[in-house]
Amino acid sequence: MGMEAFSLQGKVALVTGGGQGIGWELAKALHSAGAHPVIAEINEETGKSAADQLDGDFLHLDVTDSGQVTDAVRGIVAEHGHLDVSVHNAGKVHNAPGETMSDDSWRQVLGLNLDAVFYCCRAVGNVMLEQGCGSIINIASMSGMISNHPQPQVSYNTSKAGVIMLTKSLAGEWAPRGVRVNSISPGYIETDLLTQVRTDQPDLFSGWLEQTPMGRVGQPHELGPLAVFLASEASSFVTGSNVVADGGFTSW
């Protein structure tokens, strides 16, 4: 098996939250490997821009609405005849102490970070199971494996731990029928949120660097090759795996 195993030529790839940040870099990487990207975004401006730049399709989608998700996936299959790769990246974080966190704050994070990932997995899973092939990539986090310090983020940590277990559970169920399910767990990645922390809370940012063996945060583009690997035949014997890209943060 040579480098052609990494090719996604002729494949259709859905990326939720693909209009910006990590999602945008994942979509770019999949496109560079030959895939036709479908950018699903609640932000119409960034979603359309991303799709235009990649000669892909744009879907205005609220992934927390299971009916919308099901209809969107049906629309992709009606348009292209197949769906080969699905990357579930949309997410959010609320930092709040557990004892004062509101029901609404808890539900917002769990609803987007975990419930919506399940809705997407279920919808694309049904298509891929019928096809007898497909690769699902859920974006989890190192926060699903450790409890971040010093910021309090119980809802985020819990949601991402759920994504990792959701991934493993569905991988076991669907492997015999040709569908692979894996997750990527990034560490601190320099998105707009981290850039803001670097500016507004330099001591917090420095603390994160001190806890990271590599001594730096990751760049969004560093996650793209992982998505290509998991989406392609290069990872044909990989399912139920959680690939960690955290600069060594969880190794200590």
mmCIF file of C-alpha atoms in Angstrom:
data_model
loop_
_atom_site.group_PDB
_atom_site.id
_atom_site.type_symbol
_atom_site.label_atom_id
_atom_site.label_comp_id
_atom_site.label_asym_id
_atom_site.label_seq_id
_atom_site.Cartn_x
_atom_site.Cartn_y
_atom_site.Cartn_z
ATOM 1 C CA MET A 1 0.000 0.000 0.000
ATOM 2 C CA GLY A 2 1.595 3.254 -1.154
ATOM 3 C CA MET A 3 0.729 6.918 -0.865
ATOM 4 C CA GLU A 4 -2.336 6.364 -3.028
ATOM 5 C CA ALA A 5 -3.944 4.925 0.103
ATOM 6 C CA PHE A 6 -4.321 8.514 1.347
ATOM 7 C CA SER A 7 -6.285 9.601 -1.732
ATOM 8 C CA LEU A 8 -9.900 10.683 -1.282
ATOM 9 C CA GLN A 9 -10.512 11.186 -4.982
ATOM 10 C CA GLY A 10 -14.196 10.799 -5.808
ATOM 11 C CA LYS A 11 -15.245 10.817 -2.150
ATOM 12 C CA VAL A 12 -17.880 13.119 -0.665
ATOM 13 C CA ALA A 13 -17.001 14.481 2.776
ATOM 14 C CA LEU A 14 -19.331 16.271 5.180
ATOM 15 C CA VAL A 15 -17.707 18.617 7.736
ATOM 16 C CA THR A 16 -19.871 20.209 10.433
ATOM 17 C CA GLY A 17 -18.623 23.545 11.708
ATOM 18 C CA GLY A 18 -16.393 23.632 8.626
ATOM 19 C CA GLY A 19 -16.521 27.358 8.032
ATOM 20 C CA GLN A 20 -13.852 28.412 10.489
ATOM 21 C CA GLY A 21 -11.130 27.342 12.906
ATOM 22 C CA ILE A 22 -10.362 23.651 13.154
ATOM 23 C CA GLY A 23 -13.294 22.669 10.943
ATOM 24 C CA TRP A 24 -12.027 24.847 8.114
ATOM 25 C CA GLU A 25 -8.574 23.283 8.262
ATOM 26 C CA LEU A 26 -10.056 19.776 8.284
ATOM 27 C CA ALA A 27 -12.202 20.602 5.258
ATOM 28 C CA LYS A 28 -9.186 22.038 3.424
ATOM 29 C CA ALA A 29 -7.123 18.940 4.116
ATOM 30 C CA LEU A 30 -9.854 16.586 2.902
ATOM 31 C CA HIS A 31 -10.282 18.686 -0.235
ATOM 32 C CA SER A 32 -6.521 18.638 -0.882
ATOM 33 C CA ALA A 33 -6.665 14.827 -0.781
ATOM 34 C CA GLY A 34 -9.337 14.845 -3.477
ATOM 35 C CA ALA A 35 -12.626 14.850 -1.569
ATOM 36 C CA HIS A 36 -15.619 16.978 -2.505
ATOM 37 C CA PRO A 37 -16.416 18.869 0.720
ATOM 38 C CA VAL A 38 -19.882 19.651 2.032
ATOM 39 C CA ILE A 39 -19.592 22.439 4.597
ATOM 40 C CA ALA A 40 -22.374 22.367 7.201
ATOM 41 C CA GLU A 41 -22.505 25.578 9.225
ATOM 42 C CA ILE A 42 -25.001 27.543 11.255
ATOM 43 C CA ASN A 43 -22.997 30.654 10.289
ATOM 44 C CA GLU A 44 -24.105 31.269 6.722
ATOM 45 C CA GLU A 45 -21.389 33.814 5.946
ATOM 46 C CA THR A 46 -18.389 31.686 6.937
ATOM 47 C CA GLY A 47 -19.994 28.495 5.659
ATOM 48 C CA LYS A 48 -20.656 29.868 2.181
ATOM 49 C CA SER A 49 -17.196 31.396 1.995
ATOM 50 C CA ALA A 50 -15.536 28.110 2.929
ATOM 51 C CA ALA A 51 -17.597 26.123 0.432
ATOM 52 C CA ASP A 52 -16.840 28.612 -2.356
ATOM 53 C CA GLN A 53 -13.101 28.522 -1.686
ATOM 54 C CA LEU A 54 -13.099 24.724 -1.821
ATOM 55 C CA ASP A 55 -15.492 24.353 -4.763
ATOM 56 C CA GLY A 56 -17.784 22.451 -2.409
ATOM 57 C CA ASP A 57 -21.358 22.641 -1.202
ATOM 58 C CA PHE A 58 -22.763 24.713 1.652
ATOM 59 C CA LEU A 59 -25.489 23.506 3.998
ATOM 60 C CA HIS A 60 -27.080 25.879 6.495
ATOM 61 C CA LEU A 61 -27.510 23.461 9.385
ATOM 62 C CA ASP A 62 -28.291 23.524 13.082
ATOM 63 C CA VAL A 63 -26.789 20.213 14.173
ATOM 64 C CA THR A 64 -28.705 20.309 17.472
ATOM 65 C CA ASP A 65 -31.918 19.756 15.494
ATOM 66 C CA SER A 66 -32.027 16.043 14.692
ATOM 67 C CA GLY A 67 -34.680 16.508 12.016
ATOM 68 C CA GLN A 68 -32.517 19.033 10.187
ATOM 69 C CA VAL A 69 -29.546 16.685 10.394
ATOM 70 C CA THR A 70 -31.501 13.765 8.930
ATOM 71 C CA ASP A 71 -32.878 15.917 6.109
ATOM 72 C CA ALA A 72 -29.440 17.373 5.355
ATOM 73 C CA VAL A 73 -27.833 13.944 5.038
ATOM 74 C CA ARG A 74 -30.649 12.746 2.792
ATOM 75 C CA GLY A 75 -30.088 15.839 0.662
ATOM 76 C CA ILE A 76 -26.388 15.088 0.272
ATOM 77 C CA VAL A 77 -27.111 11.543 -0.862
ATOM 78 C CA ALA A 78 -29.829 12.734 -3.247
ATOM 79 C CA GLU A 79 -27.354 15.207 -4.766
ATOM 80 C CA HIS A 80 -24.226 13.058 -4.950
ATOM 81 C CA GLY A 81 -25.470 9.478 -4.670
ATOM 82 C CA HIS A 82 -23.194 8.637 -1.752
ATOM 83 C CA LEU A 83 -21.561 9.984 1.408
ATOM 84 C CA ASP A 84 -18.153 8.571 2.220
ATOM 85 C CA VAL A 85 -16.680 10.669 5.036
ATOM 86 C CA SER A 86 -18.346 12.615 7.828
ATOM 87 C CA VAL A 87 -16.427 14.851 10.247
ATOM 88 C CA HIS A 88 -18.353 16.115 13.268
ATOM 89 C CA ASN A 89 -16.544 19.179 14.527
ATOM 90 C CA ALA A 90 -19.135 21.732 15.708
ATOM 91 C CA GLY A 91 -18.769 22.473 19.420
ATOM 92 C CA LYS A 92 -18.514 25.047 22.187
ATOM 93 C CA VAL A 93 -17.139 25.545 25.697
ATOM 94 C CA HIS A 94 -18.546 27.381 28.730
ATOM 95 C CA ASN A 95 -16.199 27.896 31.652
ATOM 96 C CA ALA A 96 -18.196 28.034 34.872
ATOM 97 C CA PRO A 97 -17.894 26.484 38.346
ATOM 98 C CA GLY A 98 -19.941 23.324 38.677
ATOM 99 C CA GLU A 99 -21.795 24.576 41.755
ATOM 100 C CA THR A 100 -23.155 27.636 39.968
ATOM 101 C CA MET A 101 -23.587 26.296 36.431
ATOM 102 C CA SER A 102 -27.133 26.794 35.197
ATOM 103 C CA ASP A 103 -29.273 24.093 33.633
ATOM 104 C CA ASP A 104 -29.314 26.100 30.406
ATOM 105 C CA SER A 105 -25.518 26.390 30.253
ATOM 106 C CA TRP A 106 -25.104 22.656 30.905
ATOM 107 C CA ARG A 107 -27.662 21.712 28.272
ATOM 108 C CA GLN A 108 -26.247 24.070 25.636
ATOM 109 C CA VAL A 109 -22.818 22.478 25.827
ATOM 110 C CA LEU A 110 -24.037 18.883 26.065
ATOM 111 C CA GLY A 111 -26.606 19.539 23.361
ATOM 112 C CA LEU A 112 -24.060 20.761 20.823
ATOM 113 C CA ASN A 113 -20.995 18.773 21.830
ATOM 114 C CA LEU A 114 -22.582 15.369 22.454
ATOM 115 C CA ASP A 115 -26.245 15.136 21.432
ATOM 116 C CA ALA A 116 -25.555 16.708 18.033
ATOM 117 C CA VAL A 117 -22.609 14.397 17.404
ATOM 118 C CA PHE A 118 -24.905 11.445 18.030
ATOM 119 C CA TYR A 119 -27.558 12.875 15.683
ATOM 120 C CA CYS A 120 -24.922 13.246 12.969
ATOM 121 C CA CYS A 121 -23.478 9.772 13.559
ATOM 122 C CA ARG A 122 -26.935 8.216 13.437
ATOM 123 C CA ALA A 123 -27.930 9.991 10.226
ATOM 124 C CA VAL A 124 -24.726 9.342 8.289
ATOM 125 C CA GLY A 125 -24.375 5.902 9.853
ATOM 126 C CA ASN A 126 -27.636 4.759 8.296
ATOM 127 C CA VAL A 127 -26.402 5.874 4.867
ATOM 128 C CA MET A 128 -22.974 4.297 5.254
ATOM 129 C CA LEU A 129 -24.365 1.039 6.615
ATOM 130 C CA GLU A 130 -26.567 0.770 3.542
ATOM 131 C CA GLN A 131 -23.528 1.483 1.348
ATOM 132 C CA GLY A 132 -21.428 -1.025 3.274
ATOM 133 C CA CYS A 133 -18.608 1.496 3.720
ATOM 134 C CA GLY A 134 -17.756 4.875 5.166
ATOM 135 C CA SER A 135 -15.587 6.709 7.678
ATOM 136 C CA ILE A 136 -16.915 8.820 10.552
ATOM 137 C CA ILE A 137 -14.549 11.141 12.422
ATOM 138 C CA ASN A 138 -15.743 12.760 15.645
ATOM 139 C CA ILE A 139 -13.796 15.687 17.063
ATOM 140 C CA ALA A 140 -13.407 15.036 20.774
ATOM 141 C CA SER A 141 -10.731 16.633 22.973
ATOM 142 C CA MET A 142 -7.990 15.808 25.427
ATOM 143 C CA SER A 143 -10.554 17.264 27.874
ATOM 144 C CA GLY A 144 -12.457 14.020 27.470
ATOM 145 C CA MET A 145 -9.513 12.249 29.070
ATOM 146 C CA ILE A 146 -8.330 14.712 31.731
ATOM 147 C CA SER A 147 -9.833 17.527 33.799
ATOM 148 C CA ASN A 148 -8.309 20.811 32.649
ATOM 149 C CA HIS A 149 -6.745 23.127 35.209
ATOM 150 C CA PRO A 150 -7.250 25.821 36.410
ATOM 151 C CA GLN A 151 -10.316 26.763 34.365
ATOM 152 C CA PRO A 152 -13.571 25.066 35.471
ATOM 153 C CA GLN A 153 -15.248 23.387 32.493
ATOM 154 C CA VAL A 154 -17.189 20.404 33.763
ATOM 155 C CA SER A 155 -19.769 20.491 30.973
ATOM 156 C CA TYR A 156 -17.151 20.563 28.216
ATOM 157 C CA ASN A 157 -15.047 17.808 29.771
ATOM 158 C CA THR A 158 -18.103 15.613 30.278
ATOM 159 C CA SER A 159 -19.352 16.160 26.737
ATOM 160 C CA LYS A 160 -16.006 15.271 25.177
ATOM 161 C CA ALA A 161 -15.639 12.144 27.319
ATOM 162 C CA GLY A 162 -19.046 11.190 25.983
ATOM 163 C CA VAL A 163 -17.875 11.714 22.393
ATOM 164 C CA ILE A 164 -14.948 9.345 22.933
ATOM 165 C CA MET A 165 -17.213 6.628 24.329
ATOM 166 C CA LEU A 166 -19.852 7.250 21.651
ATOM 167 C CA THR A 167 -17.115 6.735 19.074
ATOM 168 C CA LYS A 168 -15.947 3.459 20.599
ATOM 169 C CA SER A 169 -19.483 2.145 21.023
ATOM 170 C CA LEU A 170 -20.580 2.839 17.457
ATOM 171 C CA ALA A 171 -17.276 1.551 16.091
ATOM 172 C CA GLY A 172 -17.936 -1.814 17.696
ATOM 173 C CA GLU A 173 -21.502 -1.948 16.439
ATOM 174 C CA TRP A 174 -20.756 -0.942 12.866
ATOM 175 C CA ALA A 175 -17.356 -2.485 12.117
ATOM 176 C CA PRO A 176 -18.832 -5.783 10.894
ATOM 177 C CA ARG A 177 -20.848 -3.820 8.321
ATOM 178 C CA GLY A 178 -17.984 -1.816 6.855
ATOM 179 C CA VAL A 179 -18.308 1.506 8.674
ATOM 180 C CA ARG A 180 -15.371 2.865 10.661
ATOM 181 C CA VAL A 181 -15.780 5.367 13.510
ATOM 182 C CA ASN A 182 -12.820 7.174 15.082
ATOM 183 C CA SER A 183 -12.175 10.371 16.999
ATOM 184 C CA ILE A 184 -9.496 13.036 17.147
ATOM 185 C CA SER A 185 -8.716 14.623 20.510
ATOM 186 C CA PRO A 186 -6.873 17.916 20.127
ATOM 187 C CA GLY A 187 -5.090 19.658 22.946
ATOM 188 C CA TYR A 188 -4.793 23.434 23.073
ATOM 189 C CA ILE A 189 -5.067 24.620 19.469
ATOM 190 C CA GLU A 190 -4.541 28.234 18.412
ATOM 191 C CA THR A 191 -8.045 29.169 17.341
ATOM 192 C CA ASP A 192 -9.585 32.632 17.844
ATOM 193 C CA LEU A 193 -10.551 31.622 21.390
ATOM 194 C CA LEU A 194 -6.978 30.771 22.362
ATOM 195 C CA THR A 195 -5.664 33.914 20.722
ATOM 196 C CA GLN A 196 -8.056 35.882 22.912
ATOM 197 C CA VAL A 197 -6.839 34.051 26.021
ATOM 198 C CA ARG A 198 -3.212 34.768 25.052
ATOM 199 C CA THR A 199 -4.082 38.493 24.940
ATOM 200 C CA ASP A 200 -6.541 38.809 27.824
ATOM 201 C CA GLN A 201 -5.202 36.186 30.246
ATOM 202 C CA PRO A 202 -1.475 35.792 29.589
ATOM 203 C CA ASP A 203 -0.840 34.019 32.915
ATOM 204 C CA LEU A 204 -3.455 31.372 32.098
ATOM 205 C CA PHE A 205 -1.997 30.915 28.625
ATOM 206 C CA SER A 206 1.548 30.600 30.021
ATOM 207 C CA GLY A 207 0.309 27.966 32.448
ATOM 208 C CA TRP A 208 -1.038 25.896 29.600
ATOM 209 C CA LEU A 209 2.320 26.054 27.837
ATOM 210 C CA GLU A 210 4.120 24.977 31.009
ATOM 211 C CA GLN A 211 1.868 21.910 31.237
ATOM 212 C CA THR A 212 2.564 20.939 27.612
ATOM 213 C CA PRO A 213 5.796 18.970 27.041
ATOM 214 C CA MET A 214 6.268 20.522 23.590
ATOM 215 C CA GLY A 215 5.976 23.963 25.170
ATOM 216 C CA ARG A 216 3.586 25.350 22.568
ATOM 217 C CA VAL A 217 0.001 25.211 21.403
ATOM 218 C CA GLY A 218 -0.958 23.388 18.249
ATOM 219 C CA GLN A 219 -1.943 24.965 14.959
ATOM 220 C CA PRO A 220 -5.286 24.056 13.351
ATOM 221 C CA HIS A 221 -3.581 22.895 10.151
ATOM 222 C CA GLU A 222 -1.699 20.236 12.137
ATOM 223 C CA LEU A 223 -4.962 18.326 12.580
ATOM 224 C CA GLY A 224 -5.763 18.139 8.868
ATOM 225 C CA PRO A 225 -3.464 15.208 8.029
ATOM 226 C CA LEU A 226 -5.027 13.192 10.862
ATOM 227 C CA ALA A 227 -8.454 13.645 9.270
ATOM 228 C CA VAL A 228 -7.104 12.565 5.879
ATOM 229 C CA PHE A 229 -5.529 9.474 7.445
ATOM 230 C CA LEU A 230 -8.729 8.452 9.252
ATOM 231 C CA ALA A 231 -10.913 9.215 6.240
ATOM 232 C CA SER A 232 -8.811 7.241 3.778
ATOM 233 C CA GLU A 233 -7.850 3.651 3.108
ATOM 234 C CA ALA A 234 -4.551 4.379 4.858
ATOM 235 C CA SER A 235 -6.440 3.661 8.095
ATOM 236 C CA SER A 236 -8.448 0.720 6.769
ATOM 237 C CA PHE A 237 -7.788 -1.385 9.916
ATOM 238 C CA VAL A 238 -8.399 1.495 12.353
ATOM 239 C CA THR A 239 -11.738 1.878 14.112
ATOM 240 C CA GLY A 240 -12.773 2.801 17.634
ATOM 241 C CA SER A 241 -9.532 4.748 18.070
ATOM 242 C CA ASN A 242 -9.109 8.121 19.732
ATOM 243 C CA VAL A 243 -6.134 9.867 18.139
ATOM 244 C CA VAL A 244 -4.648 12.417 20.541
ATOM 245 C CA ALA A 245 -2.841 15.506 19.235
ATOM 246 C CA ASP A 246 -1.954 17.528 22.325
ATOM 247 C CA GLY A 247 1.779 18.206 22.275
ATOM 248 C CA GLY A 248 2.188 15.612 24.988
ATOM 249 C CA PHE A 249 -0.164 17.304 27.497
ATOM 250 C CA THR A 250 -1.814 14.052 28.591
ATOM 251 C CA SER A 251 1.485 12.172 28.825
ATOM 252 C CA TRP A 252 2.288 13.710 32.218
#
